[in-house]
Coordinates of C-alpha atoms in Angstrom, one line a residue:
M1 CA 146.8 77.2 100.1
I2 CA 144.0 79.6 101.0
N3 CA 140.6 78.1 100.5
R4 CA 139.0 80.0 97.5
F5 CA 135.5 79.2 98.7
R6 CA 136.1 80.9 102.1
N7 CA 137.6 83.9 100.2
F8 CA 134.5 84.0 98.1
V9 CA 132.2 84.1 101.2
L10 CA 134.3 86.6 103.1
D11 CA 134.4 88.9 100.0
I12 CA 130.6 88.9 99.9
I13 CA 130.2 90.0 103.5
G14 CA 132.8 92.7 103.1
A15 CA 135.5 91.2 105.2
Y16 CA 138.3 92.3 102.9
D17 CA 137.5 96.1 103.2
D18 CA 140.4 98.3 104.5
D19 CA 138.5 99.3 107.6
Y20 CA 137.6 95.7 108.4
I21 CA 141.3 94.6 108.1
R22 CA 142.7 97.5 110.2
G23 CA 140.0 96.9 112.8
D24 CA 138.4 100.4 112.3
F25 CA 135.1 99.0 111.1
K26 CA 133.2 100.5 114.1
K27 CA 131.5 103.9 113.6
K28 CA 133.4 107.0 114.9
P29 CA 131.8 108.9 117.8
I30 CA 129.7 111.9 116.6
S31 CA 130.9 115.5 117.4
G32 CA 129.1 117.9 119.8
K33 CA 128.2 120.3 117.0
Q34 CA 126.6 117.5 114.9
L35 CA 124.8 116.2 117.9
A36 CA 123.2 119.7 118.5
E37 CA 122.0 119.9 114.9
V38 CA 120.4 116.4 115.1
K39 CA 118.5 117.4 118.3
K40 CA 117.3 120.6 116.7
E41 CA 115.9 118.8 113.7
S42 CA 114.3 116.1 115.8
K43 CA 112.1 118.7 117.6
Q44 CA 110.6 120.0 114.4
N45 CA 107.1 118.7 113.5
V46 CA 107.5 116.9 110.1
V47 CA 104.0 115.4 110.1
K48 CA 101.8 117.1 107.5
K49 CA 98.1 117.1 107.4
I50 CA 96.6 115.1 104.6
V51 CA 94.6 117.2 102.1
K52 CA 91.7 115.5 100.4
S53 CA 92.0 115.6 96.7
K54 CA 89.1 117.1 94.8
K55 CA 89.8 115.1 91.6
Q56 CA 87.2 112.5 91.0
I57 CA 88.2 109.0 90.0
P58 CA 86.5 107.9 86.8
T59 CA 83.9 105.1 87.4
R60 CA 83.3 102.1 85.3
E61 CA 80.2 103.6 83.8
D62 CA 81.7 107.0 82.9
D63 CA 84.9 105.8 81.3
D64 CA 84.7 103.6 78.2
E65 CA 88.3 102.5 78.8
F66 CA 87.2 100.1 81.5
E67 CA 84.5 98.5 79.4
I68 CA 85.5 95.0 78.3
D69 CA 83.3 94.9 75.3
N70 CA 84.7 98.2 73.9
V71 CA 88.3 97.0 74.5
M72 CA 87.7 93.8 72.6
M73 CA 86.0 95.6 69.8
E74 CA 89.1 97.9 69.4
I75 CA 91.4 94.9 69.2
K76 CA 89.3 92.9 66.7
P77 CA 86.0 94.4 65.7
D78 CA 84.7 91.3 63.7
I79 CA 84.6 88.5 66.3
P80 CA 82.3 85.8 65.1
E81 CA 80.1 84.1 67.7
K82 CA 81.0 80.6 68.6
P83 CA 78.5 78.3 66.8
R84 CA 76.6 75.9 68.9
S85 CA 77.6 72.3 68.7
Y86 CA 75.0 69.7 68.3
K87 CA 75.5 65.9 68.8
I88 CA 73.7 63.9 66.2
N89 CA 72.7 60.5 67.5
T90 CA 73.2 57.7 65.0
V91 CA 70.0 55.8 64.3
Y92 CA 70.4 52.1 63.6
T93 CA 68.0 50.0 61.7
E94 CA 66.7 46.7 63.1
A95 CA 69.1 44.8 60.7
E96 CA 72.1 46.8 61.8
K97 CA 71.3 46.2 65.5
L98 CA 71.0 42.4 64.9
L99 CA 74.3 42.5 63.0
Y100 CA 76.1 44.2 65.9
R101 CA 74.6 41.6 68.2
F102 CA 75.7 38.8 65.8
R103 CA 79.3 40.1 66.0
F104 CA 79.2 40.6 69.8
I105 CA 78.1 37.0 70.5
N106 CA 81.3 35.8 68.6
Y107 CA 80.3 32.4 67.5
S108 CA 82.9 29.6 67.1
E109 CA 83.7 27.6 64.0
E110 CA 81.8 24.6 65.4
S111 CA 78.7 26.7 65.8
F112 CA 78.9 27.9 62.2
Q113 CA 79.4 24.3 61.1
Q114 CA 76.2 23.3 62.8
L115 CA 74.3 26.2 61.2
R116 CA 75.7 25.2 57.8
N117 CA 74.4 21.6 58.2
S118 CA 71.0 22.9 59.3
L119 CA 70.6 25.2 56.3
R120 CA 71.8 22.6 53.8
N121 CA 69.4 19.9 55.0
N122 CA 66.5 22.3 55.7
L123 CA 66.5 21.5 59.4
A124 CA 65.5 23.6 62.3
L125 CA 68.2 26.2 63.2
P126 CA 70.1 25.8 66.5
D127 CA 68.6 27.8 69.3
K128 CA 71.5 30.2 69.4
F129 CA 70.8 31.4 65.8
E130 CA 67.0 31.5 66.2
Q131 CA 66.9 35.3 66.6
F132 CA 68.7 35.8 63.3
S133 CA 66.7 33.3 61.2
E134 CA 65.2 36.0 58.9
Y135 CA 68.7 37.1 57.7
L136 CA 70.6 33.8 57.5
H137 CA 70.8 31.8 54.3
L138 CA 73.2 29.5 52.5
K139 CA 74.7 30.3 49.0
N140 CA 77.3 28.1 47.3
G141 CA 78.2 26.4 50.5
R142 CA 78.8 29.7 52.4
I143 CA 76.7 31.2 55.1
Y144 CA 75.4 34.8 54.6
F145 CA 73.9 37.3 57.0
K146 CA 71.7 39.2 54.7
N147 CA 74.4 40.1 52.0
L148 CA 77.5 39.8 54.2
P149 CA 79.4 36.4 54.1
V150 CA 80.5 34.6 57.2
L151 CA 84.3 34.3 57.0
T152 CA 86.5 31.6 58.4
Q153 CA 89.6 32.3 60.6
P154 CA 92.1 31.8 57.8
E155 CA 90.1 34.2 55.6
I156 CA 90.1 36.8 58.3
Q157 CA 93.8 36.4 58.7
T158 CA 94.4 36.8 55.0
L159 CA 92.1 39.8 54.8
C160 CA 93.9 41.5 57.7
R161 CA 97.3 40.7 56.3
N162 CA 96.6 42.1 52.9
T163 CA 95.2 45.3 54.5
Y164 CA 98.2 45.7 56.8
F165 CA 100.7 45.4 53.9
D166 CA 98.7 47.6 51.5
P167 CA 100.4 51.0 51.4
T168 CA 97.1 52.8 50.8
K169 CA 95.4 51.4 53.9
P170 CA 95.9 51.8 57.7
I171 CA 98.1 49.6 59.8
S172 CA 96.6 49.9 63.3
P173 CA 94.1 47.1 64.4
D174 CA 91.2 49.5 65.1
K175 CA 91.6 51.3 61.8
I176 CA 91.9 48.0 60.0
Y177 CA 88.6 47.0 61.6
H178 CA 86.8 50.1 60.3
E179 CA 88.3 49.5 56.9
I180 CA 87.2 45.8 56.5
S181 CA 84.1 45.7 58.7
S182 CA 81.8 45.9 55.7
Q183 CA 83.3 42.8 54.1
G184 CA 82.2 40.2 56.6
A185 CA 79.4 39.5 58.9
N186 CA 81.4 37.9 61.8
L187 CA 84.2 40.5 61.8
S188 CA 84.6 41.8 65.4
R189 CA 87.3 44.1 66.9
S190 CA 88.8 41.2 69.0
K191 CA 89.1 38.9 65.9
V192 CA 90.8 41.6 63.9
R193 CA 93.1 42.6 66.8
K194 CA 94.2 39.0 67.3
A195 CA 94.8 38.6 63.6
V196 CA 96.9 41.7 63.3
Q197 CA 98.9 41.0 66.4
S198 CA 99.8 37.6 65.0
I199 CA 101.6 39.2 62.0
E200 CA 105.4 39.0 62.6
D201 CA 106.2 42.4 61.2
Y202 CA 103.6 44.1 63.4
Q203 CA 105.0 42.4 66.5
L204 CA 108.6 43.6 65.8
R205 CA 107.5 47.2 65.4
R206 CA 104.9 47.3 68.1
G207 CA 105.1 50.2 70.6
R208 CA 106.6 49.7 74.1
R209 CA 105.4 50.6 77.5
L210 CA 107.5 52.8 79.8
K211 CA 108.8 51.3 82.9
K212 CA 107.4 52.2 86.3
K213 CA 109.3 54.6 88.5
V214 CA 109.6 52.0 91.2
E215 CA 110.3 48.5 89.9
A216 CA 111.8 47.0 93.0
N217 CA 113.2 47.9 96.5
F218 CA 116.7 47.4 97.8
F219 CA 116.4 45.7 101.2
I220 CA 119.2 45.8 103.7
S221 CA 119.1 45.5 107.5
H222 CA 122.5 46.6 108.7
S223 CA 125.8 48.0 107.6
N224 CA 127.5 45.3 105.6
T225 CA 127.4 46.5 102.0
I226 CA 129.1 49.3 100.0
V227 CA 128.3 50.5 96.5
C228 CA 130.6 52.5 94.2
D229 CA 130.6 54.1 90.8
M230 CA 132.3 56.8 88.8
F231 CA 130.7 59.9 87.4
F232 CA 131.9 63.0 85.5
I233 CA 131.3 66.7 85.7
N234 CA 132.8 69.2 83.3
Q235 CA 135.5 66.7 82.3
W236 CA 136.3 66.1 86.0
K237 CA 136.4 62.5 87.3
F238 CA 134.9 61.6 90.6
F239 CA 134.8 58.2 92.3
N240 CA 131.8 57.8 94.7
V241 CA 131.7 55.2 97.4
C242 CA 128.7 54.8 99.7
E243 CA 127.7 52.6 102.6
A244 CA 124.3 51.2 101.6
F245 CA 122.4 51.2 105.0
S246 CA 123.4 54.5 106.5
G247 CA 124.0 56.5 103.3
F248 CA 127.5 57.6 104.4
I249 CA 129.2 59.0 101.3
K250 CA 132.8 59.7 100.4
T251 CA 133.8 61.0 97.0
Y252 CA 137.3 61.0 95.6
Y253 CA 138.5 63.5 93.0
I254 CA 140.9 61.6 90.7
R255 CA 142.8 62.6 87.7
K256 CA 143.3 59.1 86.2
G257 CA 140.8 56.4 86.9
T258 CA 143.2 53.4 87.0
A259 CA 142.3 50.1 88.6
T260 CA 145.0 50.5 91.2
M261 CA 143.7 54.0 92.3
I262 CA 140.2 52.7 92.5
R263 CA 141.3 49.9 94.7
D264 CA 143.1 52.3 97.0
C265 CA 140.1 54.5 97.2
V266 CA 137.9 51.6 98.4
K267 CA 140.6 50.6 101.0
D268 CA 140.6 54.2 102.3
F269 CA 136.8 54.2 102.5
L270 CA 136.8 51.0 104.5
E271 CA 139.4 52.4 106.9
T272 CA 137.2 55.5 107.3
L273 CA 134.3 53.3 108.4
R274 CA 136.5 51.5 110.9
N275 CA 137.6 54.8 112.4
I276 CA 133.9 55.7 113.0
N277 CA 132.9 52.3 114.4
S278 CA 135.4 49.5 114.8
D279 CA 132.7 46.8 114.9
I280 CA 131.5 47.4 111.4
K281 CA 132.3 44.5 109.0
I282 CA 131.9 45.2 105.3
D283 CA 131.8 42.0 103.3
R284 CA 130.1 42.9 100.1
C285 CA 130.6 45.5 97.3
L286 CA 128.3 46.3 94.4
C287 CA 129.7 48.0 91.3
D288 CA 129.5 47.8 87.5
R289 CA 131.7 45.8 85.2
G290 CA 134.1 48.6 84.3
T291 CA 137.8 47.8 83.9
E292 CA 138.7 50.2 86.6
N293 CA 136.8 48.1 89.2
M294 CA 138.5 44.8 88.5
K295 CA 141.2 45.2 91.2
I296 CA 138.6 45.7 94.0
K297 CA 138.5 41.9 94.1
E298 CA 142.0 41.9 95.5
I299 CA 140.8 43.3 98.9
K300 CA 140.7 40.5 101.4
G301 CA 137.3 39.6 102.9
L302 CA 135.3 41.7 100.4
E303 CA 133.0 39.9 98.0
V304 CA 132.5 42.0 94.8
V305 CA 129.2 41.6 93.0
F306 CA 129.1 43.1 89.5
M307 CA 125.9 44.5 88.0
K308 CA 124.5 43.4 84.7
V309 CA 125.7 45.3 81.6
A310 CA 123.7 48.6 80.9
Q311 CA 121.5 47.9 84.0
P312 CA 122.3 50.7 86.5
M313 CA 121.7 50.2 90.3
H314 CA 119.3 52.9 91.5
L315 CA 121.0 53.3 94.9
I316 CA 124.4 54.4 93.7
E317 CA 122.8 56.5 90.9
F318 CA 120.9 58.4 93.5
M319 CA 124.0 59.0 95.6
N320 CA 125.8 60.2 92.5
H321 CA 123.0 62.7 92.0
L322 CA 123.3 64.0 95.6
V323 CA 126.9 64.8 95.1
C324 CA 126.8 65.9 91.5
S325 CA 123.9 68.4 91.9
R326 CA 125.8 70.2 94.7
L327 CA 129.2 70.1 93.1
K328 CA 127.9 71.4 89.7
I329 CA 126.8 74.7 91.3
Y330 CA 130.4 75.7 92.3
L331 CA 132.3 74.1 89.5
D332 CA 130.4 76.3 87.1
L333 CA 131.7 79.3 89.2
S334 CA 135.3 78.2 88.4
F335 CA 136.1 76.7 91.8
D336 CA 138.5 73.8 92.1
P337 CA 136.8 70.5 93.1
S338 CA 139.2 69.9 96.0
E339 CA 138.1 73.1 97.7
I340 CA 134.3 72.3 97.6
L341 CA 134.2 68.5 97.9
E342 CA 135.0 68.3 101.6
L343 CA 132.3 70.8 102.5
V344 CA 129.7 69.1 100.3
L345 CA 130.4 65.7 101.9
E346 CA 130.2 67.2 105.4
G347 CA 126.7 68.5 104.7
L348 CA 125.5 65.2 103.2
N349 CA 126.9 63.0 105.9
N350 CA 125.2 65.1 108.6
R351 CA 121.8 65.3 107.0
K352 CA 118.9 63.7 108.8
R353 CA 117.4 60.7 106.9
K354 CA 113.6 60.6 107.1
R355 CA 113.3 56.8 106.5
R356 CA 116.0 56.1 109.2
N357 CA 114.1 57.7 112.1
Q358 CA 115.7 61.1 111.5
F359 CA 119.2 59.8 112.2
T360 CA 122.2 61.1 110.3
P361 CA 124.5 58.7 108.4
I362 CA 127.3 59.2 110.9
E363 CA 124.9 58.5 113.8
L364 CA 123.7 55.3 112.1
L365 CA 127.3 54.1 111.6
E366 CA 128.0 54.6 115.3
M367 CA 125.1 52.3 116.3
D368 CA 125.6 48.6 116.9
K369 CA 124.1 45.9 114.7
I370 CA 121.0 45.3 116.9
S371 CA 120.0 49.0 116.8
Q372 CA 120.4 49.2 113.1
K373 CA 118.2 46.1 112.6
R374 CA 115.5 47.7 114.8
I375 CA 115.6 50.9 112.7
S376 CA 115.4 48.8 109.5
E377 CA 112.1 47.2 110.7
N378 CA 110.4 50.7 110.6
I379 CA 111.4 51.6 107.1
V380 CA 108.4 52.1 104.8
Y381 CA 109.3 51.3 101.2
S382 CA 107.4 52.5 98.1
T383 CA 105.2 49.8 96.8
P384 CA 106.0 48.9 93.1
R385 CA 102.9 48.8 90.9
E386 CA 102.0 46.3 88.2
H387 CA 101.8 47.5 84.6
Y388 CA 98.1 48.1 83.8
N389 CA 96.3 46.9 80.7
L390 CA 98.9 44.2 80.0
K391 CA 98.0 40.6 79.8
K392 CA 99.6 38.3 82.4
I393 CA 102.5 36.1 81.4
Y394 CA 102.7 32.6 82.8
K395 CA 105.3 29.9 82.8
G396 CA 105.5 28.5 79.3
S397 CA 104.2 31.7 77.5
Y398 CA 105.9 32.8 74.3
V399 CA 107.3 36.3 74.3
R400 CA 109.7 38.6 72.4
I401 CA 112.4 40.5 74.3
L402 CA 112.8 44.3 74.2
L403 CA 116.1 45.2 72.4
L404 CA 116.7 48.3 74.6
S405 CA 118.9 48.2 77.7
R406 CA 117.8 49.6 81.0
K407 CA 119.7 52.9 80.3
D408 CA 118.4 53.1 76.8
Q409 CA 114.8 52.7 78.1
V410 CA 115.2 56.1 79.9
R411 CA 116.6 57.9 76.9
V412 CA 115.8 56.1 73.7
P413 CA 118.5 56.3 71.1
M414 CA 117.6 57.6 67.6
S415 CA 118.1 54.2 66.1
Y416 CA 115.0 52.9 68.0
K417 CA 112.7 55.9 67.7
S418 CA 109.7 56.2 65.4
Y419 CA 108.4 53.0 63.9
N420 CA 111.6 50.9 63.8
R421 CA 111.8 47.4 65.2
K422 CA 112.1 47.3 69.0
W423 CA 111.6 43.6 69.7
S424 CA 113.7 40.6 69.1
S425 CA 113.1 38.5 66.0
E426 CA 113.6 35.3 68.0
V427 CA 110.7 34.0 70.1
Y428 CA 111.5 32.8 73.6
Q429 CA 109.6 30.8 76.2
V430 CA 109.3 31.9 79.9
S431 CA 110.9 29.2 82.1
K432 CA 110.2 30.8 85.5
V433 CA 108.0 33.5 87.1
R434 CA 109.2 35.0 90.4
R435 CA 107.4 37.6 92.5
V436 CA 109.6 40.6 93.5
S437 CA 110.1 40.6 97.3
G438 CA 108.1 43.3 99.1
T439 CA 105.5 43.5 96.4
I440 CA 102.1 42.0 95.7
N441 CA 101.7 41.9 91.9
V442 CA 105.1 42.7 90.4
F443 CA 107.0 39.8 88.9
K444 CA 110.2 38.9 87.2
Y445 CA 110.3 36.5 84.3
T446 CA 113.3 34.2 83.7
I447 CA 114.4 33.5 80.1
L448 CA 117.7 31.7 79.5
K449 CA 118.9 32.4 83.1
K450 CA 118.2 36.2 82.7
E451 CA 115.4 38.1 84.4
Y452 CA 113.1 40.6 82.8
F453 CA 110.3 42.9 84.0
R454 CA 106.8 42.9 82.3
N455 CA 107.4 46.0 80.3
E456 CA 110.5 44.3 78.7
L457 CA 108.5 41.4 77.2
L458 CA 105.9 41.3 74.5
L459 CA 103.4 38.5 74.8
I460 CA 102.6 36.9 71.4
P461 CA 100.1 34.2 70.3
K462 CA 101.3 30.7 69.6
M463 CA 100.6 31.0 65.9
I464 CA 102.7 33.6 64.0
D465 CA 101.9 34.9 60.5
K466 CA 105.2 35.2 58.7
K467 CA 103.7 35.4 55.2
I468 CA 104.2 38.7 53.3
P469 CA 101.8 39.2 50.3
T470 CA 103.7 39.5 47.0
D471 CA 100.8 41.0 45.0
I472 CA 101.2 44.5 46.5
V473 CA 100.4 47.1 43.9
R474 CA 103.5 49.0 42.8
K475 CA 103.2 51.8 40.3
P476 CA 106.6 52.8 38.9
F477 CA 107.2 56.3 37.5
E478 CA 106.6 56.4 33.8
Y479 CA 109.1 59.3 33.5
P480 CA 111.8 59.4 36.1
L481 CA 112.4 62.9 37.6
E482 CA 115.6 64.7 36.6
D483 CA 117.4 67.5 38.3
N484 CA 116.7 69.9 35.4
D485 CA 113.0 68.9 35.2
D486 CA 110.5 71.5 36.5
S487 CA 108.2 68.7 37.6
S488 CA 110.7 67.5 40.2
G489 CA 110.3 70.7 42.3
I490 CA 114.1 71.3 42.3
Y491 CA 115.3 74.5 40.8
V492 CA 118.6 74.2 38.9
P493 CA 119.9 77.5 37.4
T494 CA 121.2 77.5 33.9
D495 CA 124.6 78.7 32.9
G496 CA 123.2 81.8 31.2
E497 CA 122.0 83.2 34.5
Y498 CA 125.6 83.6 35.7
S499 CA 126.9 85.3 32.5
D500 CA 127.7 88.9 32.8

């Protein structure tokens, strides 16, 4: 079978022309008569003297076309001038300044109890309240700062809960603070934020943080591991096998992805590695839990490690991208995969790898184990970063788990978009915290023998507010809307409009 890709290239360079096939592609010798005419024409002086033009080029001052102001006036003659913006500084009174200071200090319940006893018994105020003595007084057993009451923690929680579940009021902590800040003297942003974050419904719908590009690194020192996976292009099936250290790839074009065929492909790949270097010993294979990969365990001396469900391994996904991005160019041009695959793999297996001292995958496979370990010591890995602006989680902390899998975190399905619930309704406790190898401040958290990253956990307070207020205002429609009612906004034509 003639390679269609070679035919395509030869057709571009004109190799299929009749003269090229017959061998008459060289130019024929010129005759004596034509040669004499060429010499005669070459002796003529074809260089002409440049004549200076007398036409003057219009300058910017003479031609209105080049004036920017005139052009803008022709497009839109009435362009209003941009008004000047002035920043008005807010002027606070002395009482307002003291109120903000009173909230900033954030007194505890014990401090307010001492102040209540001092005001009730006409004793000297504690030193911490001396600067606010002119505005503090006791009325019906409650402390007031001028005309604002000092609320207890249960009262702040109730006030935030009623505001959150009120359909006419905001739901974010900052907006709730602006809504209720005039109802209490000791209402601060931190207190309102903690109160709202303790509401169970708010926890379940809280926004998530995107994962970092580099969560962890795959460390390997020599050639002893292979990874495999299946990918699809235009309804074509490809099974990709790669040696982890060198990056040597071999892709198989298959029509039916049965378990027996996948096992035979892995055996063929191991035989290919032995032909390159007989000292290579592969004893581990990483793959997903697909049914087509179950018979790989039948290969003697090969330990199969299955990845977690919906948690792809970045190494094999990257290798799939290398092959897929090159194959897709030619498959869209109606080429058969068997014609292109061998050429693509030849280019990938002979590429120089920057992190492997500019050695190609084939050159790395030909090295002995000691040389490979020496190269692995010089590999510089990208340092994973910790998620910023997230509170630290310790052993024993209470958390909720993100309901999205690793694949769904990249492309969120429609069922989890918008303001739907993204976190588990059950509360879990972290049993172990482990630092990711090769990092400084990136950790994995163990919950029920499963590990999670920081962006997959929501830290919650120990006390959860599960109460939902039942006195929410509901105003039913006095007159339900009907299809033929003009007030519904729906136009329903009558039968008379269709009569002839």
